[in-house]
PDB file of C-alpha atoms in Angstrom:
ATOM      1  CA  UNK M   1       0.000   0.000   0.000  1.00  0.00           C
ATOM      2  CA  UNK M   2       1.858   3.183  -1.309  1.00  0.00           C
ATOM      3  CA  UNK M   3      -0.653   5.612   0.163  1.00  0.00           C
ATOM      4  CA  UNK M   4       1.294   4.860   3.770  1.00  0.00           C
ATOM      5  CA  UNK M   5       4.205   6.121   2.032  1.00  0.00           C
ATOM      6  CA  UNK M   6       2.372   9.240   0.291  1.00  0.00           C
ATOM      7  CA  UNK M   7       0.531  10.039   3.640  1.00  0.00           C
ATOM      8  CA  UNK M   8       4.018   9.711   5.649  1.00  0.00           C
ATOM      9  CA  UNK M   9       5.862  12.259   3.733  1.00  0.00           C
ATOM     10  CA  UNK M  10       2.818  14.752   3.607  1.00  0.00           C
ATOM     11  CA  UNK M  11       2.335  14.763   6.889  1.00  0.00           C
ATOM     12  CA  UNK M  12       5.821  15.101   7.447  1.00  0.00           C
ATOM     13  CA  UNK M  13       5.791  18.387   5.319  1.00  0.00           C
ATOM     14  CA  UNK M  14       3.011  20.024   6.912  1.00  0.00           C
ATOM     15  CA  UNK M  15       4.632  18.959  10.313  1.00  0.00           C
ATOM     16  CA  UNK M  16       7.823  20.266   8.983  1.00  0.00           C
ATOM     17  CA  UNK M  17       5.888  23.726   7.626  1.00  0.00           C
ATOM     18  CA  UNK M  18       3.636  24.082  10.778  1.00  0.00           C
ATOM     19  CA  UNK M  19       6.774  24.341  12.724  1.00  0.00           C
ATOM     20  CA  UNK M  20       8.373  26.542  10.406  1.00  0.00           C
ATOM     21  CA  UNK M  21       4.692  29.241  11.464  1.00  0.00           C
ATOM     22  CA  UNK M  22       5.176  28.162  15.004  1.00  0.00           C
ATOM     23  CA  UNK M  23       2.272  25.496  14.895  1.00  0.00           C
ATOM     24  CA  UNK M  24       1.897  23.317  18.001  1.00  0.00           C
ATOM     25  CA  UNK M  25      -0.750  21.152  16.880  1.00  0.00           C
ATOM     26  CA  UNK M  26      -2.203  20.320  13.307  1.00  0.00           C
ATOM     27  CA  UNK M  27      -6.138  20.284  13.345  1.00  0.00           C
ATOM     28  CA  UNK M  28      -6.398  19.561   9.753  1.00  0.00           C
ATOM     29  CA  UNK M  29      -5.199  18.233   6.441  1.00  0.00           C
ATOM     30  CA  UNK M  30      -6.565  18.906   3.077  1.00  0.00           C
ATOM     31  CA  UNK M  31      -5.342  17.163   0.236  1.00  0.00           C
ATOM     32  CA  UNK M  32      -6.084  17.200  -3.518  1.00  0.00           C
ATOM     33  CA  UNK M  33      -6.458  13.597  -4.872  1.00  0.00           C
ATOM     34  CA  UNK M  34      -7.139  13.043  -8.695  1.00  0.00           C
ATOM     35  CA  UNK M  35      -9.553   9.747  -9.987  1.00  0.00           C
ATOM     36  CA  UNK M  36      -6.740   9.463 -12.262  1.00  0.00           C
ATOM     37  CA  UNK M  37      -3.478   9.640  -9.639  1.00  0.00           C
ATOM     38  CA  UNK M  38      -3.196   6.051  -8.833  1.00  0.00           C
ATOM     39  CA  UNK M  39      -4.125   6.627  -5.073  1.00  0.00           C
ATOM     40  CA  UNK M  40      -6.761   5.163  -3.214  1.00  0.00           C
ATOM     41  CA  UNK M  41      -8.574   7.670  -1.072  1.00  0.00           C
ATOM     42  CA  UNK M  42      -9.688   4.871   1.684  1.00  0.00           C
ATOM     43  CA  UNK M  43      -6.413   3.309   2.253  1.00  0.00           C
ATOM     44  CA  UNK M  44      -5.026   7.405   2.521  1.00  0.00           C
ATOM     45  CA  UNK M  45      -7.721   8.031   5.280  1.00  0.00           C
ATOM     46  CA  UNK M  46      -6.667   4.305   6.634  1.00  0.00           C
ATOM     47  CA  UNK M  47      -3.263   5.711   6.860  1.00  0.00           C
ATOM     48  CA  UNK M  48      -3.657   9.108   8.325  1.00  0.00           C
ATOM     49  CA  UNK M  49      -5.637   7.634  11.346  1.00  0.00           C
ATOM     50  CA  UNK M  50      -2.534   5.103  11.299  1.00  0.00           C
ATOM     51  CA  UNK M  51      -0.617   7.929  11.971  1.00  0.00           C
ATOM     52  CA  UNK M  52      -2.762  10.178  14.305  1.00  0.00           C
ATOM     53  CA  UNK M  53      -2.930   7.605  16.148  1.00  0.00           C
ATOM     54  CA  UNK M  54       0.900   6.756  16.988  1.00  0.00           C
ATOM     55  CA  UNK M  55       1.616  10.268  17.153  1.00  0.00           C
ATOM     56  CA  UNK M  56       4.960   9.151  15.356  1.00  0.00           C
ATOM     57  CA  UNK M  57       4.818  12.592  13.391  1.00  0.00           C
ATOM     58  CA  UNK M  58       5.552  15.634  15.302  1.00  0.00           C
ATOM     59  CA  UNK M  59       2.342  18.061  15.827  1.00  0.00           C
ATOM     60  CA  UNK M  60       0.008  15.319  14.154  1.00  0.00           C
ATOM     61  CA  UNK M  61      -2.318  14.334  17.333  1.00  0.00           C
ATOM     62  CA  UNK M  62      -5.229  11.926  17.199  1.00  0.00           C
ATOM     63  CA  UNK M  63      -8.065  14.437  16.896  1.00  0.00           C
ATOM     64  CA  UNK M  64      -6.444  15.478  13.787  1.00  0.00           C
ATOM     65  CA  UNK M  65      -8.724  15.703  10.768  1.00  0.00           C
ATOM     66  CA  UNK M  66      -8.365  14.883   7.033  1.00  0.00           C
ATOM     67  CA  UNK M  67     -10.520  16.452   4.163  1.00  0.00           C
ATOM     68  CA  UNK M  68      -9.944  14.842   1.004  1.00  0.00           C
ATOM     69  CA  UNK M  69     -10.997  17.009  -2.216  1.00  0.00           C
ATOM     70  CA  UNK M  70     -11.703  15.034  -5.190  1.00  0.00           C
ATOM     71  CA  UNK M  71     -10.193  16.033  -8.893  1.00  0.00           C
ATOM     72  CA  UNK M  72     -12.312  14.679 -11.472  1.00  0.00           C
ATOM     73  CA  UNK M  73     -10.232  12.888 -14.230  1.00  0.00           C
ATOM     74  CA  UNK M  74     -10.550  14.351 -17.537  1.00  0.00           C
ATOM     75  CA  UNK M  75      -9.628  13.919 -20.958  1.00  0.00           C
ATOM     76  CA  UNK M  76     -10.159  15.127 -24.737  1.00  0.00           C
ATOM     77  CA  UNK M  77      -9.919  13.282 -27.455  1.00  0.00           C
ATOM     78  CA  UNK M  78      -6.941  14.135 -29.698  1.00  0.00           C
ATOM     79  CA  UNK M  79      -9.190  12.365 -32.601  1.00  0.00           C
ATOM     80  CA  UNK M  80     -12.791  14.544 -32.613  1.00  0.00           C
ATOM     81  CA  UNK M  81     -11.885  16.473 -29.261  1.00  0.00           C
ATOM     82  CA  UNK M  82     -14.773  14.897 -27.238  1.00  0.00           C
ATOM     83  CA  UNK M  83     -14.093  16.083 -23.616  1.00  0.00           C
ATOM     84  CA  UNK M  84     -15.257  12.519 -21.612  1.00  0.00           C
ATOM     85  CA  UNK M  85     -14.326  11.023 -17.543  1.00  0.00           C
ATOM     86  CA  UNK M  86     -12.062   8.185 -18.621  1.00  0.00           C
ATOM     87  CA  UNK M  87     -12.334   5.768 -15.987  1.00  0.00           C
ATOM     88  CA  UNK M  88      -8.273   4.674 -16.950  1.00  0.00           C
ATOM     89  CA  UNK M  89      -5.865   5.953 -18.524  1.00  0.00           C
ATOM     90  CA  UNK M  90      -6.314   3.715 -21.414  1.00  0.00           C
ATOM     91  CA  UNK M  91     -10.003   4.655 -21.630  1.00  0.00           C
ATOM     92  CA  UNK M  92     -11.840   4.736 -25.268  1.00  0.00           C
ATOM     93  CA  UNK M  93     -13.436   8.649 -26.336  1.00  0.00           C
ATOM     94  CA  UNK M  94     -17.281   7.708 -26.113  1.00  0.00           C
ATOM     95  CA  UNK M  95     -17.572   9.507 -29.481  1.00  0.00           C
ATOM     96  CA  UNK M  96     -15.407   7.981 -31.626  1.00  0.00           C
ATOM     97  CA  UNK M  97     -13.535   5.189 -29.425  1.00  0.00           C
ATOM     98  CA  UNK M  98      -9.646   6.707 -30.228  1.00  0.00           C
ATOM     99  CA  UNK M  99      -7.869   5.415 -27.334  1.00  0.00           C
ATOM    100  CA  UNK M 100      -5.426   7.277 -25.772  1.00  0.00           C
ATOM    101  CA  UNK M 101      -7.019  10.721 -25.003  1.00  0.00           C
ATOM    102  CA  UNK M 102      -5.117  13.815 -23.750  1.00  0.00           C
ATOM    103  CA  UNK M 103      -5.495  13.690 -20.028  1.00  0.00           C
ATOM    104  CA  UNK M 104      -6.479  17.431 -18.828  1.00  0.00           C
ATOM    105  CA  UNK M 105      -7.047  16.584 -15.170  1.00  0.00           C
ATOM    106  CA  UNK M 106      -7.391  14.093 -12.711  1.00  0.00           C
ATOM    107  CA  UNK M 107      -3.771  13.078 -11.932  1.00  0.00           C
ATOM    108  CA  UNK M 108      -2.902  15.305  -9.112  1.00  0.00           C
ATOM    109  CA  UNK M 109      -1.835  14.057  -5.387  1.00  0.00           C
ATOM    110  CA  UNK M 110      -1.315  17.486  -3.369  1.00  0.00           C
ATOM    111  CA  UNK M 111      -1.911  19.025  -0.342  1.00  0.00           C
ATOM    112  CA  UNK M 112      -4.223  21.916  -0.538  1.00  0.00           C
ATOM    113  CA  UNK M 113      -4.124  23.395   2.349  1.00  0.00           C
ATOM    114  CA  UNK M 114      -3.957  22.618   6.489  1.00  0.00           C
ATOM    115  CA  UNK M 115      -5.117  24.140   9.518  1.00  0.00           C
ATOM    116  CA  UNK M 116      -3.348  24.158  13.103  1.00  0.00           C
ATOM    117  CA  UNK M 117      -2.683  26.123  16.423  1.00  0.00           C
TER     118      UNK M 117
END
């Protein structure tokens, strides 16, 4: 499960950032997760509680919460330029079924934003 890994080193970051602002305690994570980056959503929130609750990450405390924001996956057609969800990367246009469209979103793992006092 690679998400332990993702959710280790973002955590670490914020940690790292939040002591940087003079941060005690991190209330809240928010992290941009595309349908097309490859990373599971449940096994990220199975991993952040992982981690709240060892408090193995400095400033990362059990009531810590974690807001994931969902970035559609999208794609156009480099055929007819249909604009479609794929639901892979490999995912035929529904218009003309050219394989291979142009992804324009939906790959992004990122944090967005977190909250702390």
């Amino acid at each position: 499960m690679h998400e332990m890994g993702l959710m280790e080193e973002a955590l670490q970051m914020v940690s790292e950032d939040a002591e940087k602002h003079g941060l005690e305690t991190i209330d809240k994570v928010s992290l941009i997760v595309g349908d097309l980056s490859n990373v599971l959503p449940d096994a990220l929130r199975f991993a952040f509680d992982a981690f709240c609750k060892t408090g193995e990450i400095p400033r990362i405390g059990e009531r810590a919460q974690l807001e994931i924001i969902r970035e559609r996956g999208l794609a156009r057609c480099a055929l007819c330029g249909k604009e479609y969800e794929p639901s892979e990367y490999l995912a035929l246009c529904p218009e003309c079924d050219m394989p291979f469209g142009v992804i324009q979103s939906g790959e992004t793992f990122k944090i967005e934003s977190y909250e702390g006092s």
